[in-house]
Short mmCIF file of C-alpha atoms in Angstrom, two decimals:
data_model
loop_
_atom_site.label_atom_id
_atom_site.label_comp_id
_atom_site.label_asym_id
_atom_site.label_seq_id
_atom_site.Cartn_x
_atom_site.Cartn_y
_atom_site.Cartn_z
CA UNK O 1 86.71 22.07 62.44
CA UNK O 2 89.39 19.79 63.90
CA UNK O 3 89.97 16.51 62.09
CA UNK O 4 92.17 13.56 62.99
CA UNK O 5 93.33 11.17 60.30
CA UNK O 6 94.31 7.51 60.56
CA UNK O 7 96.43 6.08 57.76
CA UNK O 8 96.36 2.29 57.81
CA UNK O 9 99.82 1.17 56.72
CA UNK O 10 100.19 -2.11 58.59
CA UNK O 11 98.82 -4.59 56.03
CA UNK O 12 100.95 -7.54 54.92
CA UNK O 13 100.17 -7.14 51.21
CA UNK O 14 100.14 -10.89 50.53
CA UNK O 15 98.74 -10.43 47.01
CA UNK O 16 101.57 -8.07 46.07
CA UNK O 17 104.11 -10.93 45.90
CA UNK O 18 107.21 -8.96 46.84
CA UNK O 19 109.84 -9.61 49.50
CA UNK O 20 109.35 -6.23 51.17
CA UNK O 21 106.22 -4.25 52.08
CA UNK O 22 104.34 -2.90 49.08
CA UNK O 23 104.05 0.46 50.84
CA UNK O 24 107.81 0.95 50.63
CA UNK O 25 108.01 -0.20 47.01
CA UNK O 26 109.52 2.70 45.08
CA UNK O 27 107.91 4.40 42.10
CA UNK O 28 110.22 6.88 40.35
CA UNK O 29 112.48 6.54 43.39
CA UNK O 30 109.73 7.35 45.93
CA UNK O 31 107.98 4.82 48.22
CA UNK O 32 104.23 4.38 47.63
CA UNK O 33 103.41 5.40 51.22
CA UNK O 34 105.16 8.77 50.70
CA UNK O 35 102.76 9.66 47.88
CA UNK O 36 99.85 8.86 50.21
CA UNK O 37 101.23 10.82 53.17
CA UNK O 38 102.24 13.86 51.12
CA UNK O 39 98.68 14.02 49.82
CA UNK O 40 97.10 13.72 53.28
CA UNK O 41 99.38 16.29 54.93
CA UNK O 42 98.15 18.89 52.46
CA UNK O 43 94.88 18.77 54.41
CA UNK O 44 95.66 17.29 57.83
CA UNK O 45 98.09 18.72 60.38
CA UNK O 46 100.97 16.39 61.30
CA UNK O 47 99.89 16.62 64.95
CA UNK O 48 96.56 15.07 63.94
CA UNK O 49 97.93 12.27 61.78
CA UNK O 50 98.14 8.72 63.13
CA UNK O 51 99.92 5.95 61.18
CA UNK O 52 99.68 2.22 61.81
CA UNK O 53 102.69 0.09 60.92
CA UNK O 54 103.49 -3.64 60.64
CA UNK O 55 105.39 -5.39 63.43
CA UNK O 56 108.36 -5.95 61.14
CA UNK O 57 109.61 -2.60 59.91
CA UNK O 58 113.14 -1.21 59.58
CA UNK O 59 114.51 1.82 61.43
CA UNK O 60 114.90 3.57 58.09
CA UNK O 61 111.25 2.97 57.22
CA UNK O 62 110.14 4.19 60.66
CA UNK O 63 112.27 7.31 60.26
CA UNK O 64 110.66 8.00 56.88
CA UNK O 65 107.13 7.76 58.31
CA UNK O 66 107.98 9.98 61.28
CA UNK O 67 108.59 12.87 58.87
CA UNK O 68 104.82 13.04 58.36
CA UNK O 69 103.44 12.75 61.89
CA UNK O 70 104.09 14.21 65.34
CA UNK O 71 102.55 11.13 66.98
CA UNK O 72 104.03 7.77 67.86
CA UNK O 73 103.72 5.13 65.15
CA UNK O 74 101.10 2.50 66.04
CA UNK O 75 101.83 -1.21 65.62
CA UNK O 76 98.84 -2.62 63.76
CA UNK O 77 96.92 -5.84 64.31
CA UNK O 78 96.18 -8.98 62.32
CA UNK O 79 93.28 -7.37 60.46
CA UNK O 80 92.26 -3.97 59.17
CA UNK O 81 89.69 -3.61 61.94
CA UNK O 82 92.17 -4.56 64.65
CA UNK O 83 94.64 -1.96 63.33
CA UNK O 84 91.89 0.65 63.23
CA UNK O 85 90.88 -0.15 66.82
CA UNK O 86 94.47 0.24 68.01
CA UNK O 87 94.74 3.59 66.24
CA UNK O 88 91.55 4.84 67.92
CA UNK O 89 93.00 4.00 71.32
CA UNK O 90 95.93 6.32 70.56
CA UNK O 91 93.71 9.32 69.75
CA UNK O 92 92.41 11.78 72.33
CA UNK O 93 88.83 11.74 71.05
CA UNK O 94 87.80 14.87 72.93
CA UNK O 95 90.23 16.91 70.82
CA UNK O 96 88.56 16.09 67.51
CA UNK O 97 85.14 16.51 65.99
CA UNK O 98 85.87 14.34 62.95
CA UNK O 99 88.15 11.47 61.98
CA UNK O 100 89.25 10.44 58.51
CA UNK O 101 90.47 6.92 57.72
CA UNK O 102 92.62 6.20 54.67
CA UNK O 103 94.50 3.29 53.12
CA UNK O 104 98.26 3.73 52.99
CA UNK O 105 98.19 1.85 49.69
CA UNK O 106 95.87 4.39 48.02
CA UNK O 107 98.43 6.96 46.83
CA UNK O 108 96.56 8.75 44.04
CA UNK O 109 93.52 10.29 45.75
CA UNK O 110 92.36 13.47 44.05
CA UNK O 111 92.34 16.69 46.10
CA UNK O 112 88.68 17.18 45.15
CA UNK O 113 87.69 13.95 46.90
CA UNK O 114 89.34 14.99 50.16
CA UNK O 115 87.93 18.52 49.93
CA UNK O 116 84.44 17.15 49.32
CA UNK O 117 84.74 14.78 52.30
CA UNK O 118 85.80 17.59 54.62
CA UNK O 119 82.94 19.81 53.45
CA UNK O 120 80.20 17.15 53.43
CA UNK O 121 80.86 15.90 56.97
CA UNK O 122 79.91 19.35 58.27
CA UNK O 123 76.27 18.67 57.35
CA UNK O 124 74.47 18.12 60.67
CA UNK O 125 72.39 15.14 59.53
CA UNK O 126 75.40 13.30 58.06
CA UNK O 127 77.36 10.86 60.22
CA UNK O 128 79.88 9.64 57.64
CA UNK O 129 81.00 10.38 54.09
CA UNK O 130 82.70 8.01 51.64
CA UNK O 131 83.60 8.07 47.93
CA UNK O 132 81.95 5.51 45.66
CA UNK O 133 82.16 4.24 42.11
CA UNK O 134 79.10 2.97 40.29
CA UNK O 135 79.33 -0.56 38.91
CA UNK O 136 79.72 -0.15 35.14
CA UNK O 137 80.59 -3.67 33.99
CA UNK O 138 78.10 -6.51 33.82
CA UNK O 139 77.96 -8.19 37.21
CA UNK O 140 77.21 -11.91 37.63
CA UNK O 141 76.47 -14.18 40.59
CA UNK O 142 76.68 -17.95 40.11
CA UNK O 143 77.04 -17.31 36.35
CA UNK O 144 73.80 -15.31 36.27
CA UNK O 145 73.72 -11.58 35.54
CA UNK O 146 72.43 -9.40 38.36
CA UNK O 147 71.20 -5.81 38.42
CA UNK O 148 74.39 -3.79 38.60
CA UNK O 149 72.44 -0.67 39.57
CA UNK O 150 72.03 -2.19 43.01
CA UNK O 151 75.79 -2.33 43.57
CA UNK O 152 78.65 0.12 43.83
CA UNK O 153 82.30 0.14 44.96
CA UNK O 154 83.36 2.08 48.04
CA UNK O 155 86.77 3.74 48.33
CA UNK O 156 88.83 5.54 50.94
CA UNK O 157 89.44 7.99 52.46
CA UNK O 158 86.24 7.90 54.53
CA UNK O 159 85.34 10.46 57.16
CA UNK O 160 83.17 10.23 60.28
CA UNK O 161 81.74 12.26 63.09
CA UNK O 162 84.11 11.23 65.87
CA UNK O 163 81.36 10.39 68.37
CA UNK O 164 79.52 8.21 65.86
CA UNK O 165 82.45 5.97 64.97
CA UNK O 166 83.90 5.94 68.49
CA UNK O 167 80.64 4.74 70.01
CA UNK O 168 80.35 1.99 67.39
CA UNK O 169 83.87 0.65 67.08
CA UNK O 170 83.93 -0.99 70.53
CA UNK O 171 80.59 -2.71 69.86
CA UNK O 172 81.51 -4.12 66.44
CA UNK O 173 81.23 -7.92 66.50
CA UNK O 174 82.29 -8.73 62.92
CA UNK O 175 85.33 -8.07 60.72
CA UNK O 176 84.49 -5.13 58.39
CA UNK O 177 86.38 -4.78 55.11
CA UNK O 178 85.86 -1.03 54.98
CA UNK O 179 85.22 1.48 57.73
CA UNK O 180 81.66 2.63 57.00
CA UNK O 181 80.68 -1.03 57.43
CA UNK O 182 81.06 -0.47 61.17
CA UNK O 183 78.09 1.91 61.29
CA UNK O 184 76.07 1.29 58.11
CA UNK O 185 73.64 -1.21 59.71
CA UNK O 186 72.78 1.03 62.63
CA UNK O 187 69.47 2.87 62.85
CA UNK O 188 69.25 6.61 62.33
CA UNK O 189 72.69 6.71 60.70
CA UNK O 190 73.11 8.67 57.49
CA UNK O 191 76.07 7.94 55.23
CA UNK O 192 76.62 10.33 52.37
CA UNK O 193 78.35 8.93 49.30
CA UNK O 194 80.26 11.27 47.02
CA UNK O 195 81.67 10.62 43.58
CA UNK O 196 84.89 8.61 43.69
CA UNK O 197 87.46 8.22 40.95
CA UNK O 198 88.85 5.35 38.90
CA UNK O 199 92.25 6.95 39.38
CA UNK O 200 91.90 6.61 43.17
CA UNK O 201 93.43 3.16 42.89
CA UNK O 202 94.48 0.88 45.71
CA UNK O 203 97.81 -0.85 45.16
CA UNK O 204 97.02 -4.53 45.69
CA UNK O 205 98.92 -6.46 43.00
CA UNK O 206 101.98 -5.77 40.86
CA UNK O 207 99.70 -4.88 37.92
CA UNK O 208 98.47 -1.89 39.94
CA UNK O 209 102.03 -0.57 40.01
CA UNK O 210 102.11 -0.24 36.22
CA UNK O 211 98.79 1.61 36.24
CA UNK O 212 100.01 3.96 38.99
CA UNK O 213 103.17 4.69 37.00
CA UNK O 214 101.07 5.69 34.00
CA UNK O 215 98.92 7.97 36.14
CA UNK O 216 101.99 9.61 37.63
CA UNK O 217 103.74 10.05 34.30
CA UNK O 218 101.05 12.52 33.24
CA UNK O 219 102.00 14.73 36.22
CA UNK O 220 105.76 14.88 35.61
CA UNK O 221 107.00 18.29 34.46
CA UNK O 222 110.53 19.10 33.22
CA UNK O 223 112.15 22.52 33.19
CA UNK O 224 115.54 24.25 32.88
CA UNK O 225 117.26 27.06 34.73
CA UNK O 226 120.42 29.01 33.93
CA UNK O 227 122.53 31.60 35.73
CA UNK O 228 125.86 33.29 35.09
CA UNK O 229 127.87 35.72 37.23
CA UNK O 230 131.09 37.59 36.86
CA UNK O 231 133.88 36.48 39.17
CA UNK O 232 136.82 38.40 40.63
CA UNK O 233 139.71 37.77 42.99
CA UNK O 234 138.57 36.63 46.41
CA UNK O 235 138.82 33.94 49.07
CA UNK O 236 135.46 32.17 48.92
CA UNK O 237 132.96 31.30 46.19
CA UNK O 238 129.27 30.63 46.98
CA UNK O 239 128.11 27.44 45.25
CA UNK O 240 125.11 25.29 46.14
CA UNK O 241 124.77 27.00 49.50
CA UNK O 242 128.39 26.29 50.44
CA UNK O 243 131.42 28.55 50.71
CA UNK O 244 134.10 27.05 48.46
CA UNK O 245 137.63 28.07 49.38
CA UNK O 246 139.41 29.34 46.25
CA UNK O 247 140.97 32.46 44.74
CA UNK O 248 137.69 33.78 43.31
CA UNK O 249 134.34 35.17 44.42
CA UNK O 250 131.11 35.91 42.54
CA UNK O 251 130.06 39.43 41.68
CA UNK O 252 126.34 39.91 42.18
CA UNK O 253 123.62 41.75 44.06
CA UNK O 254 123.19 38.73 46.32
CA UNK O 255 125.96 36.24 47.10
CA UNK O 256 126.03 35.27 43.40
CA UNK O 257 125.39 31.56 43.93
CA UNK O 258 124.85 30.41 40.34
CA UNK O 259 123.84 26.90 41.42
CA UNK O 260 120.99 27.98 43.67
CA UNK O 261 119.89 30.72 41.27
CA UNK O 262 119.66 28.25 38.39
CA UNK O 263 117.75 25.81 40.63
CA UNK O 264 115.26 28.53 41.57
CA UNK O 265 114.70 29.39 37.91
CA UNK O 266 114.25 25.71 37.04
CA UNK O 267 111.67 25.30 39.82
CA UNK O 268 109.79 28.45 38.84
CA UNK O 269 109.81 27.35 35.22
CA UNK O 270 108.35 23.94 36.08
CA UNK O 271 105.52 25.71 37.91
CA UNK O 272 105.05 28.35 35.18
CA UNK O 273 105.71 31.06 37.77
CA UNK O 274 108.19 33.30 35.97
CA UNK O 275 111.84 33.77 36.91
CA UNK O 276 113.98 34.65 39.92
CA UNK O 277 114.00 38.37 39.12
CA UNK O 278 110.23 38.52 39.48
CA UNK O 279 110.42 37.55 43.15
CA UNK O 280 113.85 38.86 44.12
CA UNK O 281 114.54 42.13 42.28
CA UNK O 282 117.75 44.07 43.03
CA UNK O 283 116.37 45.73 46.17
CA UNK O 284 118.42 46.71 49.21
CA UNK O 285 116.89 43.91 51.34
CA UNK O 286 118.42 41.31 49.01
CA UNK O 287 121.88 42.90 48.98
CA UNK O 288 124.51 40.21 49.71
CA UNK O 289 121.78 37.84 50.91
CA UNK O 290 122.54 34.14 51.28
CA UNK O 291 120.84 32.46 48.31
CA UNK O 292 119.71 29.57 50.51
CA UNK O 293 117.25 32.02 52.07
CA UNK O 294 115.86 32.79 48.62
CA UNK O 295 115.42 29.09 47.88
CA UNK O 296 113.68 28.58 51.24
CA UNK O 297 111.24 31.38 50.37
CA UNK O 298 110.45 29.76 47.00
CA UNK O 299 110.06 26.35 48.67
CA UNK O 300 107.54 27.71 51.19
CA UNK O 301 105.73 30.09 48.85
CA UNK O 302 104.92 27.38 46.30
CA UNK O 303 104.47 24.48 48.76
CA UNK O 304 107.22 22.35 47.25
CA UNK O 305 106.61 19.84 50.01
CA UNK O 306 103.60 18.79 47.92
CA UNK O 307 105.92 17.80 45.08
CA UNK O 308 108.36 14.97 44.51
CA UNK O 309 111.61 16.06 42.93
CA UNK O 310 112.25 13.16 40.61
CA UNK O 311 115.60 14.41 39.29
CA UNK O 312 117.70 17.56 39.51
CA UNK O 313 120.82 17.83 37.36
CA UNK O 314 123.22 20.76 37.83
CA UNK O 315 126.12 21.44 35.46
CA UNK O 316 128.57 24.04 36.78
CA UNK O 317 130.68 25.69 34.08
CA UNK O 318 133.97 27.28 35.12
CA UNK O 319 137.59 27.22 33.97
CA UNK O 320 140.26 27.26 36.67
CA UNK O 321 138.21 26.54 39.78
CA UNK O 322 138.57 22.84 40.58
CA UNK O 323 135.37 21.41 42.03
CA UNK O 324 136.08 17.67 42.10
CA UNK O 325 136.33 17.43 45.91
CA UNK O 326 133.29 19.69 46.44
CA UNK O 327 130.73 18.11 44.12
CA UNK O 328 129.47 15.55 46.62
CA UNK O 329 129.14 18.20 49.34
CA UNK O 330 127.14 20.41 46.98
CA UNK O 331 124.99 17.42 46.03
CA UNK O 332 124.23 16.62 49.69
CA UNK O 333 123.38 20.23 50.45
CA UNK O 334 120.99 20.49 47.49
CA UNK O 335 119.31 17.29 48.69
CA UNK O 336 118.93 18.79 52.16
CA UNK O 337 117.62 22.15 50.92
CA UNK O 338 115.03 20.57 48.62
CA UNK O 339 114.10 17.70 50.95
CA UNK O 340 114.76 15.13 48.25
CA UNK O 341 116.81 11.97 48.03
CA UNK O 342 120.53 12.34 47.37
CA UNK O 343 120.18 9.85 44.53
CA UNK O 344 117.83 12.32 42.80
CA UNK O 345 120.59 14.96 42.62
CA UNK O 346 123.42 15.12 40.11
CA UNK O 347 126.20 17.72 40.15
CA UNK O 348 128.69 17.96 37.28
CA UNK O 349 131.52 20.40 36.53
CA UNK O 350 132.69 21.45 33.07
CA UNK O 351 135.21 23.89 31.64
CA UNK O 352 134.52 26.03 28.58
CA UNK O 353 137.83 25.05 26.95
CA UNK O 354 139.25 28.57 27.39
CA UNK O 355 136.44 30.05 25.27
CA UNK O 356 134.69 33.29 26.15
CA UNK O 357 134.48 35.04 29.54
CA UNK O 358 134.11 31.72 31.41
CA UNK O 359 137.18 30.35 29.66
CA UNK O 360 139.11 33.44 30.69
CA UNK O 361 137.97 32.96 34.32
CA UNK O 362 135.92 36.14 34.26
CA UNK O 363 132.61 34.35 34.89
CA UNK O 364 131.00 31.19 36.24
CA UNK O 365 127.68 29.65 35.18
CA UNK O 366 125.32 26.82 36.02
CA UNK O 367 122.69 25.01 33.97
CA UNK O 368 120.05 23.06 35.88
CA UNK O 369 117.44 20.63 34.59
CA UNK O 370 114.69 19.44 36.91
CA UNK O 371 111.79 17.01 36.70
CA UNK O 372 109.14 17.28 39.39
CA UNK O 373 105.92 15.48 40.16
CA UNK O 374 102.96 17.13 41.87
CA UNK O 375 101.24 15.01 44.50
#
C-alpha cells in the first residue's frame, strides 16, 4: 500500500497571540512542527510527505522542514481548504492509493491512531477514516441543553482513498473546516470513525502549550553512562569522534573513545537496552574500530530519529591533557552525530586533582548524563 501524506503547516495561528508562527514555537528546545513531523515520518516515507508553509517563513525554518521531506515545500493559501488544494496539485495521484492529511499543529498523535488509520483504509467499502472523540460534557444551543449523543469531535490525521478525495476536492463549493467534510455529504460514501484521544491535542492557544508540556514531561527519560580507559604515550587521543593532538593515546579494543562510549551507555540505559558490551563485545571485527561507527549502529538500531535529545551533558576527566580549545569542537561533533541541537549539548573537562590513576595520567574517563523524549 502506497500512502502520501499532506501536513498542513501554513496557518496563521491568529488565536495563538505570538509574534512568530506557533508551529516554530519551541517546547523543551524543539519546535512544535518537529514533534509532528517526527511522528509522521515513522510511518510515511519522506518521498511521500508534502508540507504546506506560510508565505512568510525564514530560510532557517524552511531548512528545518526540508529535513523531513524530499518534495518541494508548498506555499499555502488563505484557508485550510485552499492550502489542501494546492498540496493536491503537487502530488502525482497515480503513484498513490491513499492520502493522509494532518495538522502541523497536532504534535501528540498516538502511534495507535495512525496504525489504525492505515489498517482501516484497506477495507474495500471504506472511503475515508478519521479519529473521533465522543462529546462528554453537557452541550447547549441557545442556552438549551441538546442531546450530546448526536455530536462528536473529529480529529486529524484523516486518511482517504486517493481517487475518492481527488474526485471531490475540485468540485467542493464550500469552505470545509476538516477534510472529511469534503466527501461526507456525498452518496454511497462510507466514512469509518475510529477512537481518537484527548491527548491528540491541537495547539491553538497558549494554554494548549502548557498542556502539551505536561504530556511530554511524562515521556522524558534520564540516564547516565560512564567509561574509563588506560592511556599511554602517543600522538593522538580519540575523544568525541575527533582526533585530539597530544602526547597520549587511549588503550582499548576499539579506539578507546571514552566520550562516545559513555554516550552509547547513556543512550542504552535510557532505553533499558543493556550496555555497550552487549552489542559490541571484544571481537576481532571491532578491533581498533572508530567509535563513531558504533554510535551510528546504535542510532539506527534503536531508531533514535524518533526521539528528541533534550539534553546531553558530558564530563571528561583527565589530568594533564588540556581540552579547553577542543571542547566546542567535540560539542559540535556530538550534535552532528546525534542529530540534535548544539544548545542541547554540554561538554566539560575536569581533573582528578592528582588522585588515583587519572590523576597520575594513566587513565581518562567520561561521565555522560542524557535526557531524551520519545516522539
